[in-house]
Amino acid sequence: MNLKPVEDRGGTARVSGVLLRQFTLRHWRGQPLRALLLVLLLSLGVAVFLSIRLANRAAVASFTNFASVLSTQADATIGAPAGLLPDSVLETLRQNMAVKGTDISAGMELIPIVEVVCAPPRSGEDGGIGARGSFTLIGVDLVALQNFAADQKMERRWFEEASQADEQNGGGALGRLLGRRNAVYCSGKLAAKEGLRVGSLLVLVVNDQPVSLEIAGIIPGRSDQPESPAGLLVMDLPALQELSGKVGLLDRIECLFPKGARQGASRDALLTRLRAAVGEAGSVRTGESRLAAAELMTRGFRLNLTILSLLALLVGLYLIFQALDAAVVRRRSEIAVLRALGVRGSEVRRAWLWEAALLGVAGGAVGVLGGWALAQGTVRAVSQTVNSLYYANNTEAAGLHPGEAAGAFLLAVGCSVLAGWFPAKRAAATPPAQLWAQGAGPGGAEADSALRTWVGCGLLFGAVGLAFCSPLTFSGGSRFALGGYLSAFFGVIGAGILAGDSLRLVAWLAARFSRHSAPRQLAQSHLRVPTSRHRWAAAGLLCAVSMTGGMSVLVGSFERSVSEWIAHLLQADVYLTSDSNQAATAYNRISSSSWRKITSDPAVSDWDAMLLVPVEFGGGSIRVAGTSLDFYQRRRQFSWLKEPLSAEVFDRKQNEGRCVVSESFAERFRVGRGARIRLPTPKGERALEIEGIYTDYGDDQGIVMVERGHLQEWFGTSAVSSLSLVLKAGEDPEAVRAQMRASHPGLAVFTNVHLRGEVMRIFRQTFAITYALEAIGVAVALAGLGITLASILAERRAELTTLRALGMSRTGIAGVAAWEGAILALGGTAGGLISSLGLGALLIFVINKQTFGWTLQPAIPLRALLLLGVVVPVSGAAVAWVVGRYGAELPSDVTK
Amino acid sequence: MSRKYDLSPVLRDVSLRLFSGERLALTGPSGSGKTTLLNCLGGIDRPDSGSVLIGGEDLTRIDGEELAMLRRRKIGNVFQFFHLLPTLSVRENVEFPLLLLGVAPAQRRERAGSLLERVKMGHRAEALPSRLSGGEMQRCAIARALVHSPRVILADEPTGNLDSVNSANILELLQELSGEMETALVLVTHSEEAARICQREVRMRDGVLEEVRG
Ligand SMILES: Nc1ncnc2c1ncn2[C@@H]1O[C@H](COP(=O)(O)OP(=O)(O)OP(=O)(O)O)[C@@H](O)[C@H]1O
Ligand SMILES: [Mg+2]
């Protein structure tokens, strides 16, 4: 035998590669199901997170301006601080911004716009508010636009197509549009969806009347531009002004700056000139600030969703931690051999990190695809809520945004590598001889429990402290409960760390029920000193259960507060509003002739009318409601947070200059009773004193309520937004409703019962996604419990073999596993339920209060919590039974 | 050097000197601390006090990473319980130390192949360890310990599971290698035959070494 000596030509990187190839991958290949499940669970977390992000993004992106349909974002938008802009502003602007050849404003385009959010009319007894979706009718000056297009060569196709069509059928889209009163352009998407062609009719309710619109053409799509929103319809300006009762008035003017002045100093100079030219009549906003306003408005809502979606990811993270930790334990003796053969600790560590990263890459890739698919579902739920709380939108599909996808992918890999870090360190640090010694024993039980308990308690204390932090405030008054969320995070992690200790307690309690059962005693013997895997599984469950429980406490409190509020608020018998008011930004009105006719109906004994107008206030947007304050007071409909000190505010003759505001207004602008505010109106600013603060769970932007007569005068209108009717004794509300629906096809008519149901439904819908997210979290945690038990049983193969050899049946072994799983799940659930109460309080008193500004009456939904407390341990036991039943198959095969 | 487990001493002030090319037989009753001594010599375990010097380098004073490199380059271990790597085939197990040293594939294959032939395991080269008999595992473990021509071979009962023919074959191989390559060999054994190939024999009793021969 002749063996020459060998030199060391090794490189660490290559050794890690060998470890990865010859060990990690072979282990995974040996247990493909486990690997697959783990990847799927991680990807589920990523998918949920990404889908919410994508849906949020789609909902915000749907908030567009008209100019973006042409080809570009508007550089500036001019709107009235309250009400509408008079036509004359446009004239003033055109004169002031002079068209001299050398002027920087030469070539600036002003696009006057009238906008109406409306909906198709009902067909029979249809679904709830918001079910029909909204359209946005935009009126633009098409003749001016045609000249503009000719000048700028910007978007000729609008008109080129028109002239081609001209030759073919003698009319031409533009010709039809200008020639006929109710002709519109619609988006290609809408045409495809509704089967519309040039010449077909589309019926929509504008204000209180259904109108037929004729499709004159399709808005041309551009390949380099996002498609125009599906709900967009374009009409000639004067026609829409007339149709919507806005003759001589504009909603806004969008400005496109000349090419040379779209950036930098000349842009700023132009903006300054524009502001000077508009003066008091309007406010100038840049394109970004308009979109930013939409973002700001929904920021709280979106952040909430994003954070909740992190839950699933957090539980997934627990699982990765758990799985890698288990793998270290399982392969401990193998690592010892490697170390004994001369593999360095750093090489072992690197191989583990690679393994974690690979898991992350696989989970991230599957998760990104899954998230995209899932987003198609969540986007509907998100857009419905945005629709009913914030602004009209018609979002249908969520695109796969590359930035978001990359972010979610990196998050998966990053989390996974982080999760691999500690097990890797542990694997690499222990000297081989000791690893062997541990490998022989039960393994994984740790000594540093005192430190862990301290860390857990420290985090809980930190959570309590953070709960008292004040929120972050953004410009425009919207706020973010950073302290509250951090507190929740710390609390859940801290409780998770302590979860392992609750296992001992539960095992001790369970021992009282199992004195005479050998398998149960065996199961408990393993939990008396919980291994790190037991701890991870319990912590994952605790995390999911506490979040779900906390959410149900929040929702329960919401339901209670809202239903009490509604019982208080809705005292009238019949309510009417325009059938087009399906979204929060739809301001369709009931004309004075209509509402006078309705209120003089012989069945009506008392009535109130409300006018609702959006107004800019304190850098954000709020709503002003004009109502008969006296009617409110008489019918005891306000639920006061701070009651007015004198009755003058309710007296029409004395209440000019007085108002009451909603709680969210008071919270958002930090004003109290007795404060004075200056409200912009078309007739100039009005000073108002706040006389009282009332609760309104229907609004998180802020409402100022004044006497209707004053508001109508300030805004120069006699129309109203909604009506409440009190019927004479003996009149049947349903009969009155049926009669009014027949005589007013453009009005939505609700009875008291129906409206209550609708309000509750919209609230539940708002929480629908959050519930779904929680459910996913719990499912992931339960699956994690299964994986944990599978790995624990695999470690105990020798013990199971012995049990089988001693004559225990497979079902017997399954029973042992089920008992252990039940105890694990009970420990996690019990801890979770206790923390859910703390989390619920945090959500009600801190996070909700700071985000929406609502005071809620706490309620503990016993039934939901009980359900959680039963379902989770039972499913835990069931999962464990299955794992035990089939996990015990291997050892018995070995005995054969 | 000394080593305690749970306060009960296993090695008490053991002192041992070994020259290159020397073959030492280590005998003693079960539980007397032979494996523990071997582990300390091979840098797999650390003595509580005292030092282990290999070619002037003190194993007790270097960190875990350097210790790993030393095991990789200079030491060949035949473990009492074989400790084959379960995911690797017999051939891959034997090639593994060469892989760590960055030896080229062809050379790896050739060296591992010839050693496997030498221990009469060539026909089982592609089998996984879980499919081997005890004696086959042992022969594979021996091939793995020798394949990278270590300076020191620490063999813990390498012939414990073998029949007399195989046993003689292995002993011949060990003798041959230590003679040719000037490799030091520590051979833990209960058998007279095995001890006979060594120039020197020491006996471990209650954690103390006593010279028997040489
Ligand atoms: N990790 C450990 N923890 C505690 N005690 C140990 C450990 N390893 C070995 N021992 C004890 O140290 C003593 C010596 O063990 P060692 O394995 O060195 O014996 P041995 O001489 O190799 O025996 P055998 O011939 O049976 O292999 C034994 O009593 C054993 O119980
Ligand atoms: Mg031994």
mmCIF file of C-alpha atoms in Angstrom, chain A residues 338-634:
data_model
loop_
_atom_site.group_PDB
_atom_site.id
_atom_site.type_symbol
_atom_site.label_atom_id
_atom_site.label_comp_id
_atom_site.label_asym_id
_atom_site.label_seq_id
_atom_site.Cartn_x
_atom_site.Cartn_y
_atom_site.Cartn_z
ATOM 1 C CA LEU A 338 -18.074 16.500 10.699
ATOM 2 C CA ARG A 339 -16.373 18.562 13.360
ATOM 3 C CA ALA A 340 -14.303 15.563 14.449
ATOM 4 C CA LEU A 341 -13.179 15.047 10.881
ATOM 5 C CA GLY A 342 -11.889 18.599 10.801
ATOM 6 C CA VAL A 343 -14.742 20.723 9.447
ATOM 7 C CA ARG A 344 -14.510 24.134 11.049
ATOM 8 C CA GLY A 345 -17.271 25.774 13.062
ATOM 9 C CA SER A 346 -17.432 28.667 10.618
ATOM 10 C CA GLU A 347 -17.930 26.245 7.743
ATOM 11 C CA VAL A 348 -20.744 24.474 9.524
ATOM 12 C CA ARG A 349 -22.327 27.824 10.332
ATOM 13 C CA ARG A 350 -22.077 28.986 6.767
ATOM 14 C CA ALA A 351 -23.712 25.820 5.478
ATOM 15 C CA TRP A 352 -26.628 26.367 7.854
ATOM 16 C CA LEU A 353 -27.053 29.934 6.763
ATOM 17 C CA TRP A 354 -27.058 28.765 3.178
ATOM 18 C CA GLU A 355 -29.708 26.253 4.055
ATOM 19 C CA ALA A 356 -31.819 28.950 5.673
ATOM 20 C CA ALA A 357 -31.303 31.230 2.693
ATOM 21 C CA LEU A 358 -32.316 28.493 0.272
ATOM 22 C CA LEU A 359 -35.481 27.927 2.254
ATOM 23 C CA GLY A 360 -36.076 31.651 2.112
ATOM 24 C CA VAL A 361 -35.489 31.767 -1.642
ATOM 25 C CA ALA A 362 -37.884 28.911 -2.286
ATOM 26 C CA GLY A 363 -40.485 30.283 0.126
ATOM 27 C CA GLY A 364 -40.047 33.786 -1.215
ATOM 28 C CA ALA A 365 -40.416 32.760 -4.849
ATOM 29 C CA VAL A 366 -43.531 30.689 -4.236
ATOM 30 C CA GLY A 367 -44.819 33.403 -1.913
ATOM 31 C CA VAL A 368 -44.451 36.156 -4.490
ATOM 32 C CA LEU A 369 -46.460 34.193 -7.025
ATOM 33 C CA GLY A 370 -49.025 33.234 -4.421
ATOM 34 C CA GLY A 371 -49.239 36.801 -3.187
ATOM 35 C CA TRP A 372 -49.972 38.038 -6.660
ATOM 36 C CA ALA A 373 -52.739 35.481 -7.054
ATOM 37 C CA LEU A 374 -54.120 36.198 -3.606
ATOM 38 C CA ALA A 375 -54.053 39.933 -4.310
ATOM 39 C CA GLN A 376 -56.724 39.463 -6.962
ATOM 40 C CA GLY A 377 -59.021 38.466 -4.111
ATOM 41 C CA THR A 378 -57.899 40.909 -1.448
ATOM 42 C CA VAL A 379 -57.977 43.818 -3.862
ATOM 43 C CA ARG A 380 -61.763 43.578 -4.028
ATOM 44 C CA ALA A 381 -62.136 43.647 -0.276
ATOM 45 C CA VAL A 382 -59.670 46.498 0.110
ATOM 46 C CA SER A 383 -61.230 48.556 -2.655
ATOM 47 C CA GLN A 384 -64.712 48.078 -1.224
ATOM 48 C CA THR A 385 -63.602 49.424 2.115
ATOM 49 C CA VAL A 386 -61.707 52.293 0.524
ATOM 50 C CA ASN A 387 -64.842 52.964 -1.488
ATOM 51 C CA SER A 388 -67.162 53.167 1.477
ATOM 52 C CA LEU A 389 -64.797 54.981 3.823
ATOM 53 C CA TYR A 390 -62.583 57.143 1.656
ATOM 54 C CA TYR A 391 -63.102 57.664 -2.058
ATOM 55 C CA ALA A 392 -64.759 56.160 -5.083
ATOM 56 C CA ASN A 393 -62.651 53.607 -6.863
ATOM 57 C CA ASN A 394 -63.186 50.727 -9.160
ATOM 58 C CA THR A 395 -60.086 48.697 -8.602
ATOM 59 C CA GLU A 396 -60.345 45.238 -10.022
ATOM 60 C CA ALA A 397 -56.935 43.799 -10.529
ATOM 61 C CA ALA A 398 -53.692 44.232 -8.667
ATOM 62 C CA GLY A 399 -50.577 44.175 -10.816
ATOM 63 C CA LEU A 400 -47.369 42.517 -9.663
ATOM 64 C CA HIS A 401 -45.355 45.587 -8.770
ATOM 65 C CA PRO A 402 -41.662 44.702 -9.180
ATOM 66 C CA GLY A 403 -40.576 46.748 -6.169
ATOM 67 C CA GLU A 404 -43.147 45.159 -3.885
ATOM 68 C CA ALA A 405 -42.338 41.696 -5.192
ATOM 69 C CA ALA A 406 -38.622 42.225 -4.649
ATOM 70 C CA GLY A 407 -39.333 43.593 -1.182
ATOM 71 C CA ALA A 408 -41.425 40.589 -0.187
ATOM 72 C CA PHE A 409 -38.836 38.207 -1.623
ATOM 73 C CA LEU A 410 -35.978 39.853 0.259
ATOM 74 C CA LEU A 411 -38.093 39.869 3.393
ATOM 75 C CA ALA A 412 -38.540 36.114 3.090
ATOM 76 C CA VAL A 413 -34.842 35.484 2.545
ATOM 77 C CA GLY A 414 -33.840 37.950 5.251
ATOM 78 C CA CYS A 415 -36.216 36.487 7.820
ATOM 79 C CA SER A 416 -35.146 33.003 6.972
ATOM 80 C CA VAL A 417 -31.435 33.784 7.283
ATOM 81 C CA LEU A 418 -32.121 35.529 10.565
ATOM 82 C CA ALA A 419 -33.996 32.481 11.763
ATOM 83 C CA GLY A 420 -31.090 30.271 10.714
ATOM 84 C CA TRP A 421 -28.547 32.389 12.561
ATOM 85 C CA PHE A 422 -29.050 31.128 16.113
ATOM 86 C CA PRO A 423 -29.343 27.426 15.372
ATOM 87 C CA ALA A 424 -26.287 27.743 13.127
ATOM 88 C CA LYS A 425 -24.332 29.370 15.898
ATOM 89 C CA ARG A 426 -25.396 26.701 18.305
ATOM 90 C CA ALA A 427 -24.448 23.943 15.919
ATOM 91 C CA ALA A 428 -21.032 25.395 15.254
ATOM 92 C CA ALA A 429 -20.132 26.371 18.788
ATOM 93 C CA THR A 430 -20.416 23.119 20.724
ATOM 94 C CA PRO A 431 -17.302 20.899 20.834
ATOM 95 C CA PRO A 432 -17.898 17.533 19.170
ATOM 96 C CA ALA A 433 -17.506 15.342 22.210
ATOM 97 C CA GLN A 434 -20.286 17.216 23.994
ATOM 98 C CA LEU A 435 -22.506 17.158 20.946
ATOM 99 C CA TRP A 436 -22.262 13.393 20.948
ATOM 100 C CA ALA A 437 -23.139 13.264 24.573
ATOM 101 C CA GLN A 438 -26.224 15.456 23.961
ATOM 102 C CA GLY A 439 -27.173 13.550 20.870
ATOM 103 C CA ALA A 440 -27.620 10.468 22.981
ATOM 104 C CA GLY A 441 -29.917 12.133 25.509
ATOM 105 C CA PRO A 442 -33.335 13.731 25.059
ATOM 106 C CA GLY A 443 -31.652 16.883 23.781
ATOM 107 C CA GLY A 444 -32.627 20.476 23.287
ATOM 108 C CA ALA A 445 -33.546 21.268 26.867
ATOM 109 C CA GLU A 446 -31.790 24.468 27.709
ATOM 110 C CA ALA A 447 -30.189 25.738 30.828
ATOM 111 C CA ASP A 448 -30.534 29.484 30.293
ATOM 112 C CA SER A 449 -34.180 29.581 31.357
ATOM 113 C CA ALA A 450 -33.676 32.309 33.980
ATOM 114 C CA LEU A 451 -32.260 34.653 31.359
ATOM 115 C CA ARG A 452 -35.106 33.810 29.037
ATOM 116 C CA THR A 453 -37.717 34.534 31.671
ATOM 117 C CA TRP A 454 -36.097 37.896 32.346
ATOM 118 C CA VAL A 455 -36.018 38.794 28.671
ATOM 119 C CA GLY A 456 -39.681 37.811 28.338
ATOM 120 C CA CYS A 457 -40.712 39.899 31.327
ATOM 121 C CA GLY A 458 -38.569 42.810 30.152
ATOM 122 C CA LEU A 459 -40.321 42.807 26.789
ATOM 123 C CA LEU A 460 -43.732 42.756 28.463
ATOM 124 C CA PHE A 461 -42.796 45.739 30.628
ATOM 125 C CA GLY A 462 -41.487 47.530 27.553
ATOM 126 C CA ALA A 463 -44.809 46.832 25.850
ATOM 127 C CA VAL A 464 -46.721 48.433 28.705
ATOM 128 C CA GLY A 465 -44.498 51.507 28.577
ATOM 129 C CA LEU A 466 -44.812 51.882 24.813
ATOM 130 C CA ALA A 467 -48.600 51.766 25.033
ATOM 131 C CA PHE A 468 -48.510 55.212 26.622
ATOM 132 C CA CYS A 469 -46.542 56.898 23.822
ATOM 133 C CA SER A 470 -48.309 59.532 21.770
ATOM 134 C CA PRO A 471 -48.801 58.824 18.054
ATOM 135 C CA LEU A 472 -46.696 60.085 15.158
ATOM 136 C CA THR A 473 -48.429 62.923 13.356
ATOM 137 C CA PHE A 474 -48.193 63.537 9.619
ATOM 138 C CA SER A 475 -48.998 66.764 7.836
ATOM 139 C CA GLY A 476 -52.729 67.141 7.239
ATOM 140 C CA GLY A 477 -53.540 65.700 10.618
ATOM 141 C CA SER A 478 -53.396 61.962 9.932
ATOM 142 C CA ARG A 479 -51.690 59.956 12.632
ATOM 143 C CA PHE A 480 -49.914 56.661 13.132
ATOM 144 C CA ALA A 481 -49.908 54.758 16.403
ATOM 145 C CA LEU A 482 -46.237 53.725 16.277
ATOM 146 C CA GLY A 483 -45.963 53.235 20.031
ATOM 147 C CA GLY A 484 -49.094 51.132 20.040
ATOM 148 C CA TYR A 485 -47.877 48.833 17.300
ATOM 149 C CA LEU A 486 -44.427 48.470 18.839
ATOM 150 C CA SER A 487 -46.117 47.703 22.120
ATOM 151 C CA ALA A 488 -48.181 44.981 20.454
ATOM 152 C CA PHE A 489 -45.065 43.553 18.820
ATOM 153 C CA PHE A 490 -43.023 43.539 22.030
ATOM 154 C CA GLY A 491 -45.947 42.124 23.955
ATOM 155 C CA VAL A 492 -46.523 39.254 21.567
ATOM 156 C CA ILE A 493 -42.819 38.373 21.374
ATOM 157 C CA GLY A 494 -42.426 38.663 25.151
ATOM 158 C CA ALA A 495 -45.450 36.484 25.811
ATOM 159 C CA GLY A 496 -44.165 34.023 23.205
ATOM 160 C CA ILE A 497 -40.865 33.729 25.052
ATOM 161 C CA LEU A 498 -42.726 32.980 28.245
ATOM 162 C CA ALA A 499 -45.045 30.521 26.496
ATOM 163 C CA GLY A 500 -42.670 27.625 27.153
ATOM 164 C CA ASP A 501 -43.067 28.135 30.879
ATOM 165 C CA SER A 502 -46.812 27.882 30.605
ATOM 166 C CA LEU A 503 -46.260 24.406 29.142
ATOM 167 C CA ARG A 504 -44.939 23.152 32.447
ATOM 168 C CA LEU A 505 -47.992 24.474 34.183
ATOM 169 C CA VAL A 506 -50.341 22.830 31.723
ATOM 170 C CA ALA A 507 -48.346 19.576 31.871
ATOM 171 C CA TRP A 508 -48.595 19.672 35.644
ATOM 172 C CA LEU A 509 -52.344 20.231 35.481
ATOM 173 C CA ALA A 510 -52.752 17.515 32.878
ATOM 174 C CA ALA A 511 -50.865 15.109 35.108
ATOM 175 C CA ARG A 512 -53.852 15.098 37.434
ATOM 176 C CA PHE A 513 -55.944 13.557 34.705
ATOM 177 C CA SER A 514 -53.543 10.873 33.705
ATOM 178 C CA ARG A 515 -52.292 9.064 36.753
ATOM 179 C CA HIS A 516 -53.406 5.730 35.393
ATOM 180 C CA SER A 517 -52.450 6.076 31.767
ATOM 181 C CA ALA A 518 -48.936 5.069 30.805
ATOM 182 C CA PRO A 519 -48.956 6.747 27.384
ATOM 183 C CA ARG A 520 -50.110 10.037 28.858
ATOM 184 C CA GLN A 521 -47.482 9.913 31.533
ATOM 185 C CA LEU A 522 -44.939 9.304 28.843
ATOM 186 C CA ALA A 523 -46.180 12.314 26.873
ATOM 187 C CA GLN A 524 -45.981 14.547 29.913
ATOM 188 C CA SER A 525 -42.532 13.381 30.817
ATOM 189 C CA HIS A 526 -41.389 15.069 27.622
ATOM 190 C CA LEU A 527 -43.009 18.368 28.485
ATOM 191 C CA ARG A 528 -41.743 18.627 32.014
ATOM 192 C CA VAL A 529 -38.550 20.051 30.575
ATOM 193 C CA PRO A 530 -39.797 21.529 27.272
ATOM 194 C CA THR A 531 -37.276 21.428 24.448
ATOM 195 C CA SER A 532 -36.650 24.456 22.330
ATOM 196 C CA ARG A 533 -38.961 22.998 19.665
ATOM 197 C CA HIS A 534 -41.792 22.705 22.113
ATOM 198 C CA ARG A 535 -41.209 26.307 23.020
ATOM 199 C CA TRP A 536 -41.199 27.522 19.446
ATOM 200 C CA ALA A 537 -44.411 25.722 18.658
ATOM 201 C CA ALA A 538 -46.141 27.076 21.756
ATOM 202 C CA ALA A 539 -44.870 30.571 20.988
ATOM 203 C CA GLY A 540 -46.142 30.403 17.407
ATOM 204 C CA LEU A 541 -49.560 29.343 18.606
ATOM 205 C CA LEU A 542 -49.596 31.987 21.294
ATOM 206 C CA CYS A 543 -48.741 34.608 18.727
ATOM 207 C CA ALA A 544 -51.542 33.576 16.379
ATOM 208 C CA VAL A 545 -54.136 33.044 19.094
ATOM 209 C CA SER A 546 -53.414 36.320 20.859
ATOM 210 C CA MET A 547 -53.611 38.300 17.619
ATOM 211 C CA THR A 548 -56.850 36.613 16.627
ATOM 212 C CA GLY A 549 -58.300 36.975 20.107
ATOM 213 C CA GLY A 550 -57.196 40.596 20.309
ATOM 214 C CA MET A 551 -58.822 41.349 16.977
ATOM 215 C CA SER A 552 -62.064 39.747 18.043
ATOM 216 C CA VAL A 553 -62.042 41.851 21.208
ATOM 217 C CA LEU A 554 -61.631 44.916 19.006
ATOM 218 C CA VAL A 555 -64.338 43.844 16.587
ATOM 219 C CA GLY A 556 -66.646 42.880 19.434
ATOM 220 C CA SER A 557 -66.208 46.276 21.034
ATOM 221 C CA PHE A 558 -66.817 47.882 17.675
ATOM 222 C CA GLU A 559 -70.023 45.980 17.118
ATOM 223 C CA ARG A 560 -71.287 46.892 20.532
ATOM 224 C CA SER A 561 -70.385 50.584 20.223
ATOM 225 C CA VAL A 562 -71.685 50.892 16.700
ATOM 226 C CA SER A 563 -74.965 49.126 17.317
ATOM 227 C CA GLU A 564 -75.648 51.257 20.385
ATOM 228 C CA TRP A 565 -74.726 54.332 18.412
ATOM 229 C CA ILE A 566 -77.014 53.395 15.565
ATOM 230 C CA ALA A 567 -79.893 52.631 17.880
ATOM 231 C CA HIS A 568 -79.387 56.130 19.201
ATOM 232 C CA LEU A 569 -78.866 57.790 15.873
ATOM 233 C CA LEU A 570 -81.467 56.170 13.684
ATOM 234 C CA GLN A 571 -84.769 57.273 15.150
ATOM 235 C CA ALA A 572 -86.551 58.153 11.937
ATOM 236 C CA ASP A 573 -88.555 55.610 9.939
ATOM 237 C CA VAL A 574 -87.464 56.152 6.363
ATOM 238 C CA TYR A 575 -84.190 57.469 4.894
ATOM 239 C CA LEU A 576 -83.517 58.667 1.375
ATOM 240 C CA THR A 577 -80.415 59.582 -0.559
ATOM 241 C CA SER A 578 -79.334 59.559 -4.182
ATOM 242 C CA ASP A 579 -78.986 56.041 -5.489
ATOM 243 C CA SER A 580 -75.611 57.085 -6.841
ATOM 244 C CA ASN A 581 -74.086 57.709 -3.432
ATOM 245 C CA GLN A 582 -72.372 54.363 -3.311
ATOM 246 C CA ALA A 583 -68.961 55.706 -2.365
ATOM 247 C CA ALA A 584 -67.657 58.102 0.228
ATOM 248 C CA THR A 585 -66.756 60.723 -2.390
ATOM 249 C CA ALA A 586 -70.041 60.630 -4.211
ATOM 250 C CA TYR A 587 -71.852 63.882 -3.516
ATOM 251 C CA ASN A 588 -75.037 63.453 -5.515
ATOM 252 C CA ARG A 589 -77.893 65.539 -4.239
ATOM 253 C CA ILE A 590 -81.638 65.560 -4.061
ATOM 254 C CA SER A 591 -82.970 68.652 -5.805
ATOM 255 C CA SER A 592 -85.154 71.035 -3.832
ATOM 256 C CA SER A 593 -88.254 70.244 -5.870
ATOM 257 C CA SER A 594 -87.818 66.529 -5.175
ATOM 258 C CA TRP A 595 -87.195 66.822 -1.462
ATOM 259 C CA ARG A 596 -89.988 69.291 -0.944
ATOM 260 C CA LYS A 597 -92.348 66.954 -2.693
ATOM 261 C CA ILE A 598 -91.217 64.027 -0.565
ATOM 262 C CA THR A 599 -91.417 65.822 2.749
ATOM 263 C CA SER A 600 -94.904 67.083 2.036
ATOM 264 C CA ASP A 601 -96.157 63.529 1.594
ATOM 265 C CA PRO A 602 -99.246 63.019 3.787
ATOM 266 C CA ALA A 603 -97.631 60.036 5.520
ATOM 267 C CA VAL A 604 -94.768 62.175 6.876
ATOM 268 C CA SER A 605 -95.167 63.771 10.291
ATOM 269 C CA ASP A 606 -91.652 65.130 10.843
ATOM 270 C CA TRP A 607 -88.511 65.252 8.746
ATOM 271 C CA ASP A 608 -84.946 66.414 8.509
ATOM 272 C CA ALA A 609 -82.724 67.044 5.514
ATOM 273 C CA MET A 610 -78.941 66.954 5.541
ATOM 274 C CA LEU A 611 -76.518 68.621 3.163
ATOM 275 C CA LEU A 612 -73.014 67.187 3.092
ATOM 276 C CA VAL A 613 -70.110 69.063 1.471
ATOM 277 C CA PRO A 614 -66.379 68.301 1.374
ATOM 278 C CA VAL A 615 -64.148 71.117 2.540
ATOM 279 C CA GLU A 616 -60.418 71.616 2.862
ATOM 280 C CA PHE A 617 -59.403 72.188 6.412
ATOM 281 C CA GLY A 618 -56.035 72.231 8.160
ATOM 282 C CA GLY A 619 -54.240 70.815 5.139
ATOM 283 C CA GLY A 620 -56.567 67.840 4.804
ATOM 284 C CA SER A 621 -60.105 67.182 3.731
ATOM 285 C CA ILE A 622 -63.109 67.051 6.038
ATOM 286 C CA ARG A 623 -66.865 67.162 5.571
ATOM 287 C CA VAL A 624 -69.359 69.756 6.683
ATOM 288 C CA ALA A 625 -72.860 68.553 7.403
ATOM 289 C CA GLY A 626 -75.809 70.928 7.411
ATOM 290 C CA THR A 627 -78.803 69.625 9.274
ATOM 291 C CA SER A 628 -81.633 70.793 11.422
ATOM 292 C CA LEU A 629 -79.864 70.726 14.775
ATOM 293 C CA ASP A 630 -83.155 71.188 16.506
ATOM 294 C CA PHE A 631 -84.517 68.005 14.908
ATOM 295 C CA TYR A 632 -81.483 66.107 16.149
ATOM 296 C CA GLN A 633 -81.906 67.411 19.630
ATOM 297 C CA ARG A 634 -85.645 66.710 19.725
#
